[in-house]
Coordinates of C-alpha atoms and ligand atoms in Angstrom, one line a residue:
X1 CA 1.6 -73.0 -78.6
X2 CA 0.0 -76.3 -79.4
X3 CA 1.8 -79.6 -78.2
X4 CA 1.6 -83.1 -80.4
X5 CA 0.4 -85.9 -78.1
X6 CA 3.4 -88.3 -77.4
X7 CA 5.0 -88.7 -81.1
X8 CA 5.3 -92.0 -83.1
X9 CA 5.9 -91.1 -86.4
X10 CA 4.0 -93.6 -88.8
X11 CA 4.5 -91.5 -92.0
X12 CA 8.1 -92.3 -92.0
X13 CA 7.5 -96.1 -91.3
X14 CA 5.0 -97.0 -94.3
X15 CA 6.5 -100.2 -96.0
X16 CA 3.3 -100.5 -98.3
X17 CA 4.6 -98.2 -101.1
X18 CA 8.5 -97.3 -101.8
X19 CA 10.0 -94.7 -100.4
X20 CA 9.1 -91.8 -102.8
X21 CA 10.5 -91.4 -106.6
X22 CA 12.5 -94.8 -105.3
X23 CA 12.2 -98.5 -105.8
X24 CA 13.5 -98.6 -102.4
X25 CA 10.7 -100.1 -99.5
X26 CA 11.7 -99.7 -95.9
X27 CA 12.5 -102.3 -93.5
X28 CA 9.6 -102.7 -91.5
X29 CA 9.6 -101.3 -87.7
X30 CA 7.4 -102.5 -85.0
X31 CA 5.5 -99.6 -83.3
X32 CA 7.4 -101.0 -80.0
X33 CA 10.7 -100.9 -81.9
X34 CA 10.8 -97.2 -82.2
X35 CA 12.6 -95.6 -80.0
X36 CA 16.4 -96.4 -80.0
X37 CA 16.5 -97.2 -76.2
X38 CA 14.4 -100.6 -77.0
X39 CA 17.4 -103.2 -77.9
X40 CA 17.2 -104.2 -81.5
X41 CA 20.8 -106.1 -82.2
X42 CA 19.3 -107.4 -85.4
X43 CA 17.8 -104.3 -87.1
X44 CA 19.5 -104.1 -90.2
X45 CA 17.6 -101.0 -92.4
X46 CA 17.5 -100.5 -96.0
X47 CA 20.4 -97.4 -97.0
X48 CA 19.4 -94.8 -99.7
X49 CA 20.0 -91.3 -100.6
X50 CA 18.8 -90.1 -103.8
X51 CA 21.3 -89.6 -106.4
X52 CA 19.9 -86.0 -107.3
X53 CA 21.3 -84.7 -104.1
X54 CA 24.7 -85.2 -105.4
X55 CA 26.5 -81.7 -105.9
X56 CA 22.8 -79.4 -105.2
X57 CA 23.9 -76.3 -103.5
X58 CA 21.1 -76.7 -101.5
X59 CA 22.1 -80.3 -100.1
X60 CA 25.2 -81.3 -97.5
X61 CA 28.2 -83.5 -98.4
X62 CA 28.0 -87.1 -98.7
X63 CA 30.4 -87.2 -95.3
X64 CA 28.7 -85.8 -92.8
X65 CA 31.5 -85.6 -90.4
X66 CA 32.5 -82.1 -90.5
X67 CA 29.3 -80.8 -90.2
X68 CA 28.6 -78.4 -87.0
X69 CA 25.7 -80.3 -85.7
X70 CA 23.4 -79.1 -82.9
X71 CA 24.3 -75.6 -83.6
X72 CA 23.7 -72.7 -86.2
X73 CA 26.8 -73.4 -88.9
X74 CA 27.7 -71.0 -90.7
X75 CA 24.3 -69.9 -92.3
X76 CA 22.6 -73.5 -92.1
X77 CA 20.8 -74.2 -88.9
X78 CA 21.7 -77.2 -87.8
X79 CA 19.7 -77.3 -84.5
X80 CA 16.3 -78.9 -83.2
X81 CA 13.8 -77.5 -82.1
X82 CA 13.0 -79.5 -79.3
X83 CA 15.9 -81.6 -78.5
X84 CA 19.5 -81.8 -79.0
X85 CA 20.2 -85.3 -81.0
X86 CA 22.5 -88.3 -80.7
X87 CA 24.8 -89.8 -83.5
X88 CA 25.3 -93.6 -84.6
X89 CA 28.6 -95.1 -85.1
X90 CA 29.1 -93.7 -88.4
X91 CA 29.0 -90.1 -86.9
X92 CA 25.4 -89.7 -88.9
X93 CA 22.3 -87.7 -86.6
X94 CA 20.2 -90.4 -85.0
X95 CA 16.5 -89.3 -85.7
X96 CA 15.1 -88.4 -82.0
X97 CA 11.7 -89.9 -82.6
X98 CA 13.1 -93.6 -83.1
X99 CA 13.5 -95.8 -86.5
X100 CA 12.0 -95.4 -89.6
X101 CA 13.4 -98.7 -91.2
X102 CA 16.0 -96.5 -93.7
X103 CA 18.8 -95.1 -93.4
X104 CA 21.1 -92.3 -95.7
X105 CA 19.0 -89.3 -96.7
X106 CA 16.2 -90.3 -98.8
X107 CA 15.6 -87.2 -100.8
X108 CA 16.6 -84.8 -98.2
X109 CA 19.0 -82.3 -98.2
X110 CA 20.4 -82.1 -94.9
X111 CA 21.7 -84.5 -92.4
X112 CA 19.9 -83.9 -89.1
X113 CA 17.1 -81.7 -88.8
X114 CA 15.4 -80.2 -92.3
X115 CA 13.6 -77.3 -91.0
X116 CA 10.4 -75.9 -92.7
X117 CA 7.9 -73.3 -92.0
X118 CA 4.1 -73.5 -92.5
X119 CA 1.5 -70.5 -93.3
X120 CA -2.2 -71.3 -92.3
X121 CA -4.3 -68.6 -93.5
X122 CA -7.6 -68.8 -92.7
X123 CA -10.7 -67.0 -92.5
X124 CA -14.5 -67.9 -91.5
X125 CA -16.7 -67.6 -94.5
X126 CA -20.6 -68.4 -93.6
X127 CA -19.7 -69.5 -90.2
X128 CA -17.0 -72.2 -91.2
X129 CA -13.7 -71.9 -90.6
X130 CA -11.5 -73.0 -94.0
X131 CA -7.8 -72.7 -94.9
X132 CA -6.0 -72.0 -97.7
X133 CA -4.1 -75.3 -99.3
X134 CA -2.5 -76.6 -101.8
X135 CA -2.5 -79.8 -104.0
X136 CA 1.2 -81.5 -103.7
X137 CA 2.7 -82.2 -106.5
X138 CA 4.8 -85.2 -105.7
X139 CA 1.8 -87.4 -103.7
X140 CA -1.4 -85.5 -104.8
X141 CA -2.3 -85.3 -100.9
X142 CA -3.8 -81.8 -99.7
X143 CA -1.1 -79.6 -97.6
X144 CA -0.5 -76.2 -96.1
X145 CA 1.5 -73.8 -99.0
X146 CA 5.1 -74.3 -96.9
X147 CA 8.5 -75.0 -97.9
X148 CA 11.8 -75.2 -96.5
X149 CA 13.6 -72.3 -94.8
X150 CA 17.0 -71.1 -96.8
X151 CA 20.1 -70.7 -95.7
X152 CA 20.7 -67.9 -94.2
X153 CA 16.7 -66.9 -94.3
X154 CA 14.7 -66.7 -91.0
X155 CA 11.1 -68.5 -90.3
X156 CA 9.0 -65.0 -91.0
X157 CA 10.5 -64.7 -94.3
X158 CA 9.6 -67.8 -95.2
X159 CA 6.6 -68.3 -94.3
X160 CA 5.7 -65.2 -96.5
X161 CA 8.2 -66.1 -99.3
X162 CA 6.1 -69.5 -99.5
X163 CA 2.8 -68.5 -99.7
X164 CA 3.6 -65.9 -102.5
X165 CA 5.6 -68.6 -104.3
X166 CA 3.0 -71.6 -103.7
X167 CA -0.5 -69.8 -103.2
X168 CA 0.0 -66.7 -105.4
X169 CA 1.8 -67.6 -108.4
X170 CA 4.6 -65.1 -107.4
X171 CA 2.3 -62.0 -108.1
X172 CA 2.7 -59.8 -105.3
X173 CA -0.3 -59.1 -102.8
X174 CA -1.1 -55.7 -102.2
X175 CA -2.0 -54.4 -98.4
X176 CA -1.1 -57.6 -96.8
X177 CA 2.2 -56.2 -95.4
X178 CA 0.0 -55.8 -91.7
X179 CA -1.9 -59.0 -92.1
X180 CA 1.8 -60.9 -92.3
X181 CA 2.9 -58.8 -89.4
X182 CA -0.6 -60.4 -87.1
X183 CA 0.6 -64.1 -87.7
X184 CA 0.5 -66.2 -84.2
X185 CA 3.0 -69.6 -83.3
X186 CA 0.2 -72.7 -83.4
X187 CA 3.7 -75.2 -83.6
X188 CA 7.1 -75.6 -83.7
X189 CA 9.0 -79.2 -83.9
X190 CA 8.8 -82.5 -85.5
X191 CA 7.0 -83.2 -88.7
X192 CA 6.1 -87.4 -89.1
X193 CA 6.9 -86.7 -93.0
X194 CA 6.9 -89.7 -95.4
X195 CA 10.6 -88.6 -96.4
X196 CA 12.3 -89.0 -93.1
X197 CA 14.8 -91.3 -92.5
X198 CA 17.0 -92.3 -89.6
X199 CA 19.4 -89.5 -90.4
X200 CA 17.3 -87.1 -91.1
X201 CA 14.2 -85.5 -90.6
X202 CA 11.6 -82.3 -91.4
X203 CA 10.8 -80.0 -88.4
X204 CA 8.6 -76.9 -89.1
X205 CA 7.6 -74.2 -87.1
X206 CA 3.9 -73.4 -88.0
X207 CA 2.0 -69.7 -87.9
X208 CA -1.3 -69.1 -88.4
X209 CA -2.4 -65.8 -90.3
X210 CA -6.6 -65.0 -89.1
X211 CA -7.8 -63.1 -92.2
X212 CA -10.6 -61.3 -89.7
X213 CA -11.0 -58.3 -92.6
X214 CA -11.9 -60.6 -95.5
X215 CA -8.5 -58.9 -97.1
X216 CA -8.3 -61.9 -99.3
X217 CA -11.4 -62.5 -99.6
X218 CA -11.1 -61.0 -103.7
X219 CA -7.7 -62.8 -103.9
X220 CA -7.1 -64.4 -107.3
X221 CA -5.2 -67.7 -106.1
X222 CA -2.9 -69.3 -108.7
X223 CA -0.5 -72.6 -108.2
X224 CA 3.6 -71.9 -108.0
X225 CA 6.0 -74.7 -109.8
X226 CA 5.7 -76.8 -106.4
X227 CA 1.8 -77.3 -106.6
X228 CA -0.9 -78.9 -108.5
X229 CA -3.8 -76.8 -107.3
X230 CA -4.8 -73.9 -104.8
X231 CA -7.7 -72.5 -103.0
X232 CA -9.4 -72.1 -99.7
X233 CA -10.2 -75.6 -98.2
X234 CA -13.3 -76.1 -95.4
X235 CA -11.7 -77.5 -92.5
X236 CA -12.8 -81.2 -92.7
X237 CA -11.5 -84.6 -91.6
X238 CA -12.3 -86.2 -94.6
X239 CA -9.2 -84.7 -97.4
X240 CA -6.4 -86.6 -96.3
X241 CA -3.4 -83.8 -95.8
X242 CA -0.3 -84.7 -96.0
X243 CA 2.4 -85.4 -93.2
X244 CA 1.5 -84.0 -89.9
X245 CA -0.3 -81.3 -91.2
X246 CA -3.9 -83.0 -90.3
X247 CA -2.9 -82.1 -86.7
X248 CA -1.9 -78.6 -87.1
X249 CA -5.5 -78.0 -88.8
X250 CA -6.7 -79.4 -85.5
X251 CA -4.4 -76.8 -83.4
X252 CA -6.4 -74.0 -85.7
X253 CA -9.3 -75.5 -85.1
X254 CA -9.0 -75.3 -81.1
X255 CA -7.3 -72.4 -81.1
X256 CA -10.7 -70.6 -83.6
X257 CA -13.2 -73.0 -81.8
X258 CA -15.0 -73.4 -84.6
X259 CA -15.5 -76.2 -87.4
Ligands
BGC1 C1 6.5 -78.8 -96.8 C2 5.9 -78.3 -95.5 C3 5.9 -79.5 -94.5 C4 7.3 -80.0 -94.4 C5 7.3 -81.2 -93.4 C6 7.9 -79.3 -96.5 O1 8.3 -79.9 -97.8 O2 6.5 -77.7 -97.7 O3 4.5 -77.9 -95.7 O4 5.3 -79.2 -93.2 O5 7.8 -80.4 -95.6 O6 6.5 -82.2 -93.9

């Protein structure tokens, strides 16, 4: 498994544009402000959570303190996957990488830890290594076909559940059934998404899926609901992709040796 170099999450601290479908800008945060252990008496951040989570199955109560964090509760899984995080005064998860100049929830569901799961299916066609992506609806940036992991649903199921959704249009792939079964771990942990706040965050667990057999090489791609466009992508630093997901494509790229 691949390791991010020490994280300072920058997505999460961009005070150029509102925080997304918002009029809401974050307060800025010095790089050297980060982390919670530097003193900061004075930081007073901007408070938002969207008003669409209010009563979404999918999304916690506005009172987060009966909430079993730090631990699977119930069928929500309420634990990080690389540390176990600290609370403010209010009794609210303290994000572990440091500020992000907001607090509440922004548009995320959970308090804590959002956790994801990322498909990378590649393949090398004429000696270059590409990826299948898919066009984001909500910032138009390039991304890996993930999604969130529901309740109650564990990280192989969704990462197979998502690509059908995002990358297939739903229709049902024939003969993959072993190719899902090959995937390996490239990443599991912190994502420096543009939606994370000081309360909460995305973590993902990535897999990568080596089409060696050219099984989808005759694969008629098609866009789910969440995505504005689909196909295989060469692997080059040029498309911006969104969140961290330019550094995964790096972890492929050492772990195929190719570009
Ligand atoms: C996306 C994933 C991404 C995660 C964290 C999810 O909404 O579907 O691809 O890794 O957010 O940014």
């Amino acid at each position: 498994m691949f390791r991010l170099a020490r994280m300072i999450h920058t997505k999460c601290r961009d005070i150029k544009i509102p925080y997304l479908r918002s009029n809401v800008f974050r307060t800025p945060v010095p790089e050297d402000k980060v982390p919670w252990t530097v003193d900061w008496p004075e930081y007073k951040p901007a408070e938002y959570t969207s008003e669409s989570l209010k009563g979404k199955p999918w999304a916690d109560p506005e009172d987060p303190r009966n909430l079993q964090f730090n631990e699977i509760d119930g069928n929500v899984n309420r634990k990080s996957h690389f540390c176990v995080y600290a609370f403010d005064n209010d009794g609210r998860p303290l994000n572990p990488i440091g500020r992000t100049g907001l607090r509440g929830r922004g548009t995320l569901g959970r308090w804590g830890p959002n956790h994801a799961a990322d498909p990378i299916v590649s393949r090398i066609k004429n000696g270059k290594l590409e990826f299948v992506a898919i066009k984001r609806h909500d910032n138009g940036e390039w991304a890996i076909p993930g999604g969130m992991v529901d309740p109650g649903e564990n990280v192989s199921q969704t990462l197979r559940r998502e690509f059908t959704e995002e990358a297939l249009g739903n229709v049902p792939a024939e003969n993959l059934e072993a190719f899902w079964e090959k995937g390996t771990e490239l990443f599991r942990g912190y994502v420096d998404d543009p939606r994370n706040t000081d309360n909460s965050w995305m973590e993902t667990v990535v897999f990568n899926f080596h089409d060696e057999e050219g099984l989808l090489d005759d694969c008629r791609f098609e866009a789910g609901d969440d995505a504005a466009g689909v196909g295989w992508i060469p692997i080059d630093d040029k498309v911006p992709l969104y969140a961290s997901h330019r550094d995964f494509i790096q972890f492929l790229k050492e772990k195929h040796g190719k570009c």
